[in-house]
Amino acid sequence: MTETLNRPSRPSSMPPRRTSSEPVSRSPLALGAGAGVWAVAAGLLVVALPLLLFWAVDSRSGTGWGEVLRGAGRLWLLAHGASLDLPGGRFALTPLGLMLVPLVLVARFAASAARDASPTGLRPAAGLALAVALPYSVLALLVAILCTGPDVHVSPVQSLVGALLVAGSGAWVGVLRPARMWRAAWFALSDRTRRQVEPAAAATALLLGAGALLVGGSLVAHFPKAVDLAGASDPGAAGGAALLLAGLALVPNAVVYGVAWLTGPGFAVGLDTAVGPFGHELGPVPALPLLAALPGAGVPDWVAVLVLAIPLLAGAVAGRSVARALSAIDETSWKRTAAEAAAVGPVCGLALGLLAWMSGGAVGGERLVQIGPSAWAVLLAASATVAAGSLVGALVQRARLLTD
């Protein structure tokens, strides 16, 4: 009888029943698609709420709420790099500050999907990021179709491609949020690539910081002019708040323009204009308070020469980092030190050239069809100056290490 009682029971052929408290597991594809849909909804809501508030408090507005919502959709698409064809011309200037909204939202929802899906490697992580970006871009295409009207045409191709790039970038950052995934992605690169990317990122950050200080200092110096521009059109409370938000959305663009000025090429604010250390020709500009930071005249030649010291110094800091990294692996070749230090310049120039390309565009017709710096000019100028500074900094640091 004891053997009968202790005999193990045979396993049941029926699957275990799920209790109501157990969560339903979802596939990475479903999790990614849900994250993409929620990111679109949240982004449209963030853009639409201020516009609806301005419309509600502005007694002078005769626009219906439906057109306000379509305007919010167009503004949201503009943040993804899409262009708007208006009766007065094309609007294709992407506010980089507004682009941060979809990037942050996509990264946030993608990180939530990654916590549920728990990708175990870079390939599953890339698949999850793609699962977020594809439905996001399809919905952006649908928004572009709905927001196209008789007077405003939204480019569907630009909306689709821009949303795919923005959502893909944000989703990749969000999926790699756990530290172990960041480390896996970073160490998937070769040692030489890491030795060049880190110093180039430092030089790029230094130049962007210098550009921000330049723009901020000039805006403070011309603050009375900014106040006059803000009140020139009598915008009222709602219009003033809208001008403030527009200025904040364009602050990153202005920082990139500051970097273009520091590296030499400068930038344009319309046709036949040039704002740079080696040339200044500026005509009438829109009454945007942020534009008060534009200098009223050119700078002396000695100031223009000193300006070039900033990218050279940023390159020198990067070059010292390259020399120290090579010393850490007992690499003492002067030729290799010079080659890797000089390669930092093109990497930094490529990043700044991309930012310059993203920051410019047309603002209507006539003379404002060309706003921002030349991407190629910024790429070449930043590459040359940063590479020169990096080469000198690396060789000086190598000599110091050998003498110690």
GROMACS .gro file of C-alpha atoms in nm:
model
  404
    1MET     CA    1   0.000   0.000   0.000
    2THR     CA    2   0.288   0.237   0.075
    3GLU     CA    3   0.438   0.180  -0.272
    4THR     CA    4   0.100   0.256  -0.428
    5LEU     CA    5   0.066   0.584  -0.240
    6ASN     CA    6   0.423   0.696  -0.327
    7ARG     CA    7   0.395   0.611  -0.698
    8PRO     CA    8   0.444   0.929  -0.905
    9SER     CA    9   0.144   1.037  -1.098
   10ARG     CA   10   0.156   1.035  -1.478
   11PRO     CA   11   0.181   1.376  -1.643
   12SER     CA   12  -0.143   1.508  -1.775
   13SER     CA   13  -0.179   1.556  -2.152
   14MET     CA   14  -0.387   1.873  -2.097
   15PRO     CA   15  -0.199   2.210  -2.106
   16PRO     CA   16  -0.189   2.403  -1.779
   17ARG     CA   17  -0.471   2.647  -1.737
   18ARG     CA   18  -0.372   3.014  -1.721
   19THR     CA   19  -0.503   3.201  -1.423
   20SER     CA   20  -0.655   3.545  -1.463
   21SER     CA   21  -0.362   3.707  -1.275
   22GLU     CA   22  -0.098   3.585  -1.524
   23PRO     CA   23  -0.007   3.841  -1.795
   24VAL     CA   24  -0.059   3.753  -2.161
   25SER     CA   25   0.277   3.729  -2.338
   26ARG     CA   26   0.299   3.931  -2.660
   27SER     CA   27   0.538   3.886  -2.948
   28PRO     CA   28   0.813   4.146  -3.012
   29LEU     CA   29   0.635   4.238  -3.335
   30ALA     CA   30   0.314   4.322  -3.152
   31LEU     CA   31   0.501   4.506  -2.878
   32GLY     CA   32   0.693   4.713  -3.132
   33ALA     CA   33   0.382   4.796  -3.333
   34GLY     CA   34   0.200   4.904  -3.019
   35ALA     CA   35   0.491   5.125  -2.918
   36GLY     CA   36   0.494   5.289  -3.261
   37VAL     CA   37   0.120   5.360  -3.253
   38TRP     CA   38   0.136   5.507  -2.903
   39ALA     CA   39   0.433   5.725  -3.000
   40VAL     CA   40   0.240   5.870  -3.295
   41ALA     CA   41  -0.065   5.939  -3.079
   42ALA     CA   42   0.142   6.101  -2.803
   43GLY     CA   43   0.339   6.314  -3.050
   44LEU     CA   44   0.028   6.444  -3.222
   45LEU     CA   45  -0.127   6.520  -2.884
   46VAL     CA   46   0.179   6.713  -2.763
   47VAL     CA   47   0.173   6.930  -3.076
   48ALA     CA   48  -0.204   6.971  -3.096
   49LEU     CA   49  -0.272   7.077  -2.737
   50PRO     CA   50  -0.081   7.411  -2.749
   51LEU     CA   51  -0.235   7.496  -3.087
   52LEU     CA   52  -0.585   7.424  -2.960
   53LEU     CA   53  -0.516   7.635  -2.651
   54PHE     CA   54  -0.391   7.930  -2.859
   55TRP     CA   55  -0.694   7.895  -3.088
   56ALA     CA   56  -0.935   7.886  -2.795
   57VAL     CA   57  -0.800   8.201  -2.627
   58ASP     CA   58  -0.744   8.402  -2.946
   59SER     CA   59  -1.064   8.588  -3.016
   60ARG     CA   60  -0.929   8.714  -3.350
   61SER     CA   61  -0.900   8.366  -3.498
   62GLY     CA   62  -1.169   8.268  -3.747
   63THR     CA   63  -1.030   7.921  -3.811
   64GLY     CA   64  -1.231   7.610  -3.728
   65TRP     CA   65  -1.104   7.347  -3.490
   66GLY     CA   66  -1.072   7.095  -3.771
   67GLU     CA   67  -0.825   7.314  -3.956
   68VAL     CA   68  -0.634   7.366  -3.631
   69LEU     CA   69  -0.597   6.989  -3.595
   70ARG     CA   70  -0.476   6.962  -3.954
   71GLY     CA   71  -0.227   7.237  -3.879
   72ALA     CA   72  -0.104   7.036  -3.580
   73GLY     CA   73  -0.056   6.734  -3.804
   74ARG     CA   74   0.142   6.942  -4.053
   75LEU     CA   75   0.360   7.082  -3.777
   76TRP     CA   76   0.419   6.731  -3.645
   77LEU     CA   77   0.524   6.616  -3.993
   78LEU     CA   78   0.749   6.919  -4.025
   79ALA     CA   79   0.935   6.792  -3.718
   80HIS     CA   80   1.013   6.476  -3.917
   81GLY     CA   81   1.172   6.665  -4.206
   82ALA     CA   82   0.868   6.688  -4.434
   83SER     CA   83   0.811   7.000  -4.643
   84LEU     CA   84   0.490   7.198  -4.690
   85ASP     CA   85   0.397   7.350  -5.027
   86LEU     CA   86   0.199   7.667  -4.954
   87PRO     CA   87   0.050   7.930  -5.188
   88GLY     CA   88   0.338   8.164  -5.099
   89GLY     CA   89   0.612   7.907  -5.153
   90ARG     CA   90   0.765   7.605  -4.981
   91PHE     CA   91   0.828   7.573  -4.607
   92ALA     CA   92   1.103   7.317  -4.553
   93LEU     CA   93   1.287   7.439  -4.243
   94THR     CA   94   1.287   7.162  -3.984
   95PRO     CA   95   1.277   7.294  -3.625
   96LEU     CA   96   1.533   7.069  -3.458
   97GLY     CA   97   1.394   7.149  -3.114
   98LEU     CA   98   1.055   7.018  -3.221
   99MET     CA   99   1.220   6.709  -3.369
  100LEU     CA  100   1.328   6.618  -3.017
  101VAL     CA  101   0.961   6.557  -2.926
  102PRO     CA  102   0.909   6.252  -3.151
  103LEU     CA  103   1.262   6.128  -3.081
  104VAL     CA  104   1.207   6.129  -2.704
  105LEU     CA  105   0.859   5.980  -2.729
  106VAL     CA  106   0.965   5.699  -2.961
  107ALA     CA  107   1.264   5.621  -2.739
  108ARG     CA  108   1.038   5.613  -2.433
  109PHE     CA  109   0.780   5.374  -2.583
  110ALA     CA  110   1.050   5.160  -2.746
  111ALA     CA  111   1.224   5.123  -2.409
  112SER     CA  112   0.896   5.006  -2.257
  113ALA     CA  113   0.854   4.751  -2.537
  114ALA     CA  114   1.214   4.634  -2.487
  115ARG     CA  115   1.152   4.572  -2.117
  116ASP     CA  116   0.861   4.345  -2.207
  117ALA     CA  117   1.025   4.173  -2.504
  118SER     CA  118   1.371   4.140  -2.338
  119PRO     CA  119   1.584   4.110  -2.657
  120THR     CA  120   1.890   3.895  -2.592
  121GLY     CA  121   2.121   4.036  -2.858
  122LEU     CA  122   2.179   4.313  -3.109
  123ARG     CA  123   1.990   4.137  -3.389
  124PRO     CA  124   1.667   4.091  -3.188
  125ALA     CA  125   1.706   4.449  -3.064
  126ALA     CA  126   1.734   4.576  -3.423
  127GLY     CA  127   1.425   4.373  -3.517
  128LEU     CA  128   1.230   4.529  -3.231
  129ALA     CA  129   1.340   4.880  -3.331
  130LEU     CA  130   1.227   4.809  -3.687
  131ALA     CA  131   0.894   4.681  -3.557
  132VAL     CA  132   0.848   5.020  -3.387
  133ALA     CA  133   0.960   5.232  -3.684
  134LEU     CA  134   0.761   5.067  -3.964
  135PRO     CA  135   0.407   5.122  -3.828
  136TYR     CA  136   0.514   5.467  -3.708
  137SER     CA  137   0.617   5.568  -4.061
  138VAL     CA  138   0.302   5.420  -4.216
  139LEU     CA  139   0.087   5.624  -3.978
  140ALA     CA  140   0.294   5.933  -4.065
  141LEU     CA  141   0.211   5.871  -4.431
  142LEU     CA  142  -0.158   5.851  -4.339
  143VAL     CA  143  -0.132   6.179  -4.146
  144ALA     CA  144   0.032   6.342  -4.449
  145ILE     CA  145  -0.255   6.232  -4.672
  146LEU     CA  146  -0.516   6.359  -4.427
  147CYS     CA  147  -0.338   6.692  -4.378
  148THR     CA  148  -0.307   6.768  -4.748
  149GLY     CA  149  -0.565   7.024  -4.856
  150PRO     CA  150  -0.639   7.253  -5.149
  151ASP     CA  151  -0.394   7.520  -5.026
  152VAL     CA  152  -0.135   7.307  -4.845
  153HIS     CA  153   0.036   7.000  -4.986
  154VAL     CA  154   0.242   6.775  -4.761
  155SER     CA  155   0.504   6.559  -4.931
  156PRO     CA  156   0.403   6.195  -4.864
  157VAL     CA  157   0.745   6.058  -4.960
  158GLN     CA  158   0.929   6.295  -4.727
  159SER     CA  159   0.680   6.219  -4.451
  160LEU     CA  160   0.730   5.844  -4.488
  161VAL     CA  161   1.109   5.851  -4.515
  162GLY     CA  162   1.156   6.120  -4.249
  163ALA     CA  163   0.932   5.939  -4.001
  164LEU     CA  164   1.113   5.612  -4.069
  165LEU     CA  165   1.451   5.774  -3.997
  166VAL     CA  166   1.335   5.963  -3.688
  167ALA     CA  167   1.144   5.668  -3.545
  168GLY     CA  168   1.424   5.425  -3.630
  169SER     CA  169   1.681   5.643  -3.451
  170GLY     CA  170   1.461   5.696  -3.146
  171ALA     CA  171   1.359   5.331  -3.130
  172TRP     CA  172   1.720   5.213  -3.151
  173VAL     CA  173   1.817   5.440  -2.864
  174GLY     CA  174   1.518   5.323  -2.660
  175VAL     CA  175   1.576   4.953  -2.725
  176LEU     CA  176   1.942   4.986  -2.623
  177ARG     CA  177   1.851   5.166  -2.303
  178PRO     CA  178   1.965   4.884  -2.071
  179ALA     CA  179   2.336   4.934  -2.000
  180ARG     CA  180   2.429   4.586  -2.115
  181MET     CA  181   2.279   4.653  -2.457
  182TRP     CA  182   2.469   4.981  -2.490
  183ARG     CA  183   2.791   4.801  -2.406
  184ALA     CA  184   2.715   4.525  -2.657
  185ALA     CA  185   2.652   4.779  -2.934
  186TRP     CA  186   2.961   4.979  -2.845
  187PHE     CA  187   3.200   4.684  -2.826
  188ALA     CA  188   3.063   4.548  -3.153
  189LEU     CA  189   3.273   4.824  -3.311
  190SER     CA  190   3.641   4.774  -3.375
  191ASP     CA  191   3.899   4.917  -3.136
  192ARG     CA  192   4.018   5.166  -3.396
  193THR     CA  193   3.665   5.287  -3.466
  194ARG     CA  194   3.603   5.343  -3.095
  195ARG     CA  195   3.931   5.537  -3.066
  196GLN     CA  196   3.811   5.771  -3.342
  197VAL     CA  197   3.444   5.803  -3.249
  198GLU     CA  198   3.504   5.903  -2.887
  199PRO     CA  199   3.740   6.196  -2.961
  200ALA     CA  200   3.526   6.306  -3.257
  201ALA     CA  201   3.219   6.310  -3.034
  202ALA     CA  202   3.408   6.518  -2.778
  203ALA     CA  203   3.519   6.769  -3.044
  204THR     CA  204   3.165   6.789  -3.182
  205ALA     CA  205   3.024   6.850  -2.835
  206LEU     CA  206   3.280   7.122  -2.767
  207LEU     CA  207   3.196   7.300  -3.092
  208LEU     CA  208   2.823   7.277  -3.027
  209GLY     CA  209   2.877   7.418  -2.680
  210ALA     CA  210   3.081   7.704  -2.825
  211GLY     CA  211   2.806   7.768  -3.080
  212ALA     CA  212   2.545   7.777  -2.804
  213LEU     CA  213   2.755   8.027  -2.605
  214LEU     CA  214   2.795   8.242  -2.915
  215VAL     CA  215   2.422   8.250  -2.987
  216GLY     CA  216   2.328   8.302  -2.623
  217GLY     CA  217   2.579   8.582  -2.574
  218SER     CA  218   2.471   8.760  -2.891
  219LEU     CA  219   2.104   8.731  -2.795
  220VAL     CA  220   2.173   8.879  -2.452
  221ALA     CA  221   2.370   9.162  -2.610
  222HIS     CA  222   2.081   9.237  -2.848
  223PHE     CA  223   1.800   9.174  -2.600
  224PRO     CA  224   1.630   9.516  -2.649
  225LYS     CA  225   1.613   9.445  -3.022
  226ALA     CA  226   1.455   9.104  -2.949
  227VAL     CA  227   1.186   9.274  -2.737
  228ASP     CA  228   1.115   9.519  -3.020
  229LEU     CA  229   1.082   9.236  -3.271
  230ALA     CA  230   0.849   9.044  -3.040
  231GLY     CA  231   0.609   9.338  -3.014
  232ALA     CA  232   0.640   9.461  -3.373
  233SER     CA  233   0.333   9.273  -3.496
  234ASP     CA  234   0.123   9.321  -3.179
  235PRO     CA  235   0.076   8.944  -3.137
  236GLY     CA  236  -0.121   8.952  -2.811
  237ALA     CA  237  -0.085   8.700  -2.530
  238ALA     CA  238  -0.154   8.391  -2.742
  239GLY     CA  239   0.060   8.512  -3.030
  240GLY     CA  240   0.343   8.603  -2.794
  241ALA     CA  241   0.337   8.255  -2.644
  242ALA     CA  242   0.338   8.106  -2.993
  243LEU     CA  243   0.640   8.321  -3.086
  244LEU     CA  244   0.818   8.203  -2.772
  245LEU     CA  245   0.755   7.837  -2.853
  246ALA     CA  246   0.864   7.889  -3.213
  247GLY     CA  247   1.187   8.049  -3.092
  248LEU     CA  248   1.254   7.763  -2.852
  249ALA     CA  249   1.195   7.508  -3.128
  250LEU     CA  250   1.453   7.686  -3.345
  251VAL     CA  251   1.722   7.724  -3.077
  252PRO     CA  252   1.908   7.405  -3.186
  253ASN     CA  253   1.904   7.536  -3.545
  254ALA     CA  254   2.059   7.860  -3.422
  255VAL     CA  255   2.328   7.664  -3.234
  256VAL     CA  256   2.423   7.483  -3.556
  257TYR     CA  257   2.436   7.819  -3.735
  258GLY     CA  258   2.670   7.939  -3.460
  259VAL     CA  259   2.898   7.640  -3.524
  260ALA     CA  260   2.893   7.719  -3.897
  261TRP     CA  261   3.003   8.074  -3.810
  262LEU     CA  262   3.282   7.951  -3.584
  263THR     CA  263   3.419   7.707  -3.842
  264GLY     CA  264   3.429   7.975  -4.114
  265PRO     CA  265   3.159   7.915  -4.379
  266GLY     CA  266   2.885   8.102  -4.192
  267PHE     CA  267   2.521   8.078  -4.299
  268ALA     CA  268   2.256   8.250  -4.507
  269VAL     CA  269   1.930   8.416  -4.406
  270GLY     CA  270   1.782   8.444  -4.752
  271LEU     CA  271   1.921   8.484  -5.102
  272ASP     CA  272   2.231   8.696  -5.152
  273THR     CA  273   2.306   8.707  -4.777
  274ALA     CA  274   2.606   8.587  -4.582
  275VAL     CA  275   2.668   8.590  -4.208
  276GLY     CA  276   3.018   8.472  -4.123
  277PRO     CA  277   3.349   8.580  -3.971
  278PHE     CA  278   3.501   8.655  -4.315
  279GLY     CA  279   3.201   8.816  -4.479
  280HIS     CA  280   2.879   8.986  -4.375
  281GLU     CA  281   2.592   9.083  -4.602
  282LEU     CA  282   2.247   9.078  -4.446
  283GLY     CA  283   1.921   9.217  -4.577
  284PRO     CA  284   1.570   9.235  -4.421
  285VAL     CA  285   1.482   8.938  -4.199
  286PRO     CA  286   1.151   8.816  -4.050
  287ALA     CA  287   1.037   8.967  -3.719
  288LEU     CA  288   1.136   8.664  -3.512
  289PRO     CA  289   1.289   8.757  -3.174
  290LEU     CA  290   1.557   8.487  -3.208
  291LEU     CA  291   1.691   8.665  -3.516
  292ALA     CA  292   1.789   8.960  -3.298
  293ALA     CA  293   2.106   8.762  -3.224
  294LEU     CA  294   2.225   8.828  -3.581
  295PRO     CA  295   2.515   9.074  -3.585
  296GLY     CA  296   2.435   9.407  -3.737
  297ALA     CA  297   2.773   9.435  -3.910
  298GLY     CA  298   3.080   9.230  -3.981
  299VAL     CA  299   3.363   9.160  -3.739
  300PRO     CA  300   3.724   9.283  -3.759
  301ASP     CA  301   3.973   9.060  -3.941
  302TRP     CA  302   4.166   8.983  -3.624
  303VAL     CA  303   3.849   8.852  -3.460
  304ALA     CA  304   3.783   8.630  -3.761
  305VAL     CA  305   4.129   8.480  -3.731
  306LEU     CA  306   4.087   8.419  -3.358
  307VAL     CA  307   3.756   8.246  -3.425
  308LEU     CA  308   3.936   7.969  -3.612
  309ALA     CA  309   4.125   7.889  -3.292
  310ILE     CA  310   3.808   7.737  -3.145
  311PRO     CA  311   3.779   7.438  -3.384
  312LEU     CA  312   4.156   7.401  -3.366
  313LEU     CA  313   4.139   7.379  -2.985
  314ALA     CA  314   3.852   7.131  -3.005
  315GLY     CA  315   4.064   6.920  -3.238
  316ALA     CA  316   4.363   6.944  -3.004
  317VAL     CA  317   4.156   6.807  -2.716
  318ALA     CA  318   4.047   6.518  -2.939
  319GLY     CA  319   4.405   6.454  -3.053
  320ARG     CA  320   4.532   6.427  -2.697
  321SER     CA  321   4.266   6.164  -2.631
  322VAL     CA  322   4.379   5.966  -2.937
  323ALA     CA  323   4.742   5.971  -2.823
  324ARG     CA  324   4.650   5.856  -2.473
  325ALA     CA  325   4.436   5.572  -2.608
  326LEU     CA  326   4.722   5.452  -2.828
  327SER     CA  327   4.965   5.478  -2.537
  328ALA     CA  328   4.734   5.260  -2.329
  329ILE     CA  329   4.780   4.974  -2.578
  330ASP     CA  330   5.159   5.036  -2.599
  331GLU     CA  331   5.138   5.174  -2.953
  332THR     CA  332   5.432   5.410  -3.005
  333SER     CA  333   5.427   5.457  -3.383
  334TRP     CA  334   5.431   5.826  -3.480
  335LYS     CA  335   5.281   5.742  -3.818
  336ARG     CA  336   4.987   5.557  -3.669
  337THR     CA  337   4.932   5.831  -3.413
  338ALA     CA  338   4.924   6.095  -3.686
  339ALA     CA  339   4.691   5.889  -3.907
  340GLU     CA  340   4.436   5.815  -3.636
  341ALA     CA  341   4.445   6.172  -3.505
  342ALA     CA  342   4.390   6.320  -3.851
  343ALA     CA  343   4.096   6.083  -3.910
  344VAL     CA  344   3.909   6.245  -3.620
  345GLY     CA  345   3.854   6.558  -3.832
  346PRO     CA  346   3.642   6.395  -4.107
  347VAL     CA  347   3.432   6.209  -3.848
  348CYS     CA  348   3.357   6.534  -3.666
  349GLY     CA  349   3.302   6.716  -3.995
  350LEU     CA  350   3.057   6.451  -4.111
  351ALA     CA  351   2.851   6.490  -3.794
  352LEU     CA  352   2.846   6.870  -3.818
  353GLY     CA  353   2.773   6.859  -4.191
  354LEU     CA  354   2.474   6.636  -4.124
  355LEU     CA  355   2.347   6.877  -3.860
  356ALA     CA  356   2.397   7.168  -4.099
  357TRP     CA  357   2.196   6.988  -4.367
  358MET     CA  358   1.916   6.913  -4.121
  359SER     CA  359   1.903   7.268  -3.984
  360GLY     CA  360   1.850   7.457  -4.310
  361GLY     CA  361   1.567   7.493  -4.558
  362ALA     CA  362   1.326   7.728  -4.727
  363VAL     CA  363   1.081   7.955  -4.546
  364GLY     CA  364   0.832   8.055  -4.813
  365GLY     CA  365   0.908   8.207  -5.151
  366GLU     CA  366   1.100   8.505  -5.285
  367ARG     CA  367   1.421   8.574  -5.096
  368LEU     CA  368   1.376   8.333  -4.802
  369VAL     CA  369   1.422   8.018  -5.010
  370GLN     CA  370   1.772   7.970  -4.866
  371ILE     CA  371   1.811   7.960  -4.487
  372GLY     CA  372   2.101   7.807  -4.301
  373PRO     CA  373   2.458   7.697  -4.373
  374SER     CA  374   2.595   7.497  -4.662
  375ALA     CA  375   2.633   7.139  -4.542
  376TRP     CA  376   2.929   7.071  -4.771
  377ALA     CA  377   3.108   7.388  -4.665
  378VAL     CA  378   3.064   7.306  -4.296
  379LEU     CA  379   3.175   6.946  -4.352
  380LEU     CA  380   3.495   7.048  -4.533
  381ALA     CA  381   3.582   7.340  -4.302
  382ALA     CA  382   3.519   7.145  -3.981
  383SER     CA  383   3.707   6.842  -4.113
  384ALA     CA  384   4.013   7.049  -4.204
  385THR     CA  385   4.035   7.260  -3.888
  386VAL     CA  386   3.956   6.981  -3.643
  387ALA     CA  387   4.196   6.744  -3.821
  388ALA     CA  388   4.475   7.004  -3.803
  389GLY     CA  389   4.417   7.066  -3.433
  390SER     CA  390   4.386   6.695  -3.362
  391LEU     CA  391   4.711   6.618  -3.543
  392VAL     CA  392   4.905   6.881  -3.348
  393GLY     CA  393   4.747   6.783  -3.017
  394ALA     CA  394   4.819   6.414  -3.069
  395LEU     CA  395   5.183   6.464  -3.168
  396VAL     CA  396   5.248   6.699  -2.878
  397GLN     CA  397   5.088   6.454  -2.636
  398ARG     CA  398   5.289   6.165  -2.786
  399ALA     CA  399   5.611   6.359  -2.734
  400ARG     CA  400   5.519   6.435  -2.373
  401LEU     CA  401   5.439   6.069  -2.304
  402LEU     CA  402   5.774   5.957  -2.449
  403THR     CA  403   5.969   6.205  -2.239
  404ASP     CA  404   5.793   6.115  -1.912
   0.00000   0.00000   0.00000
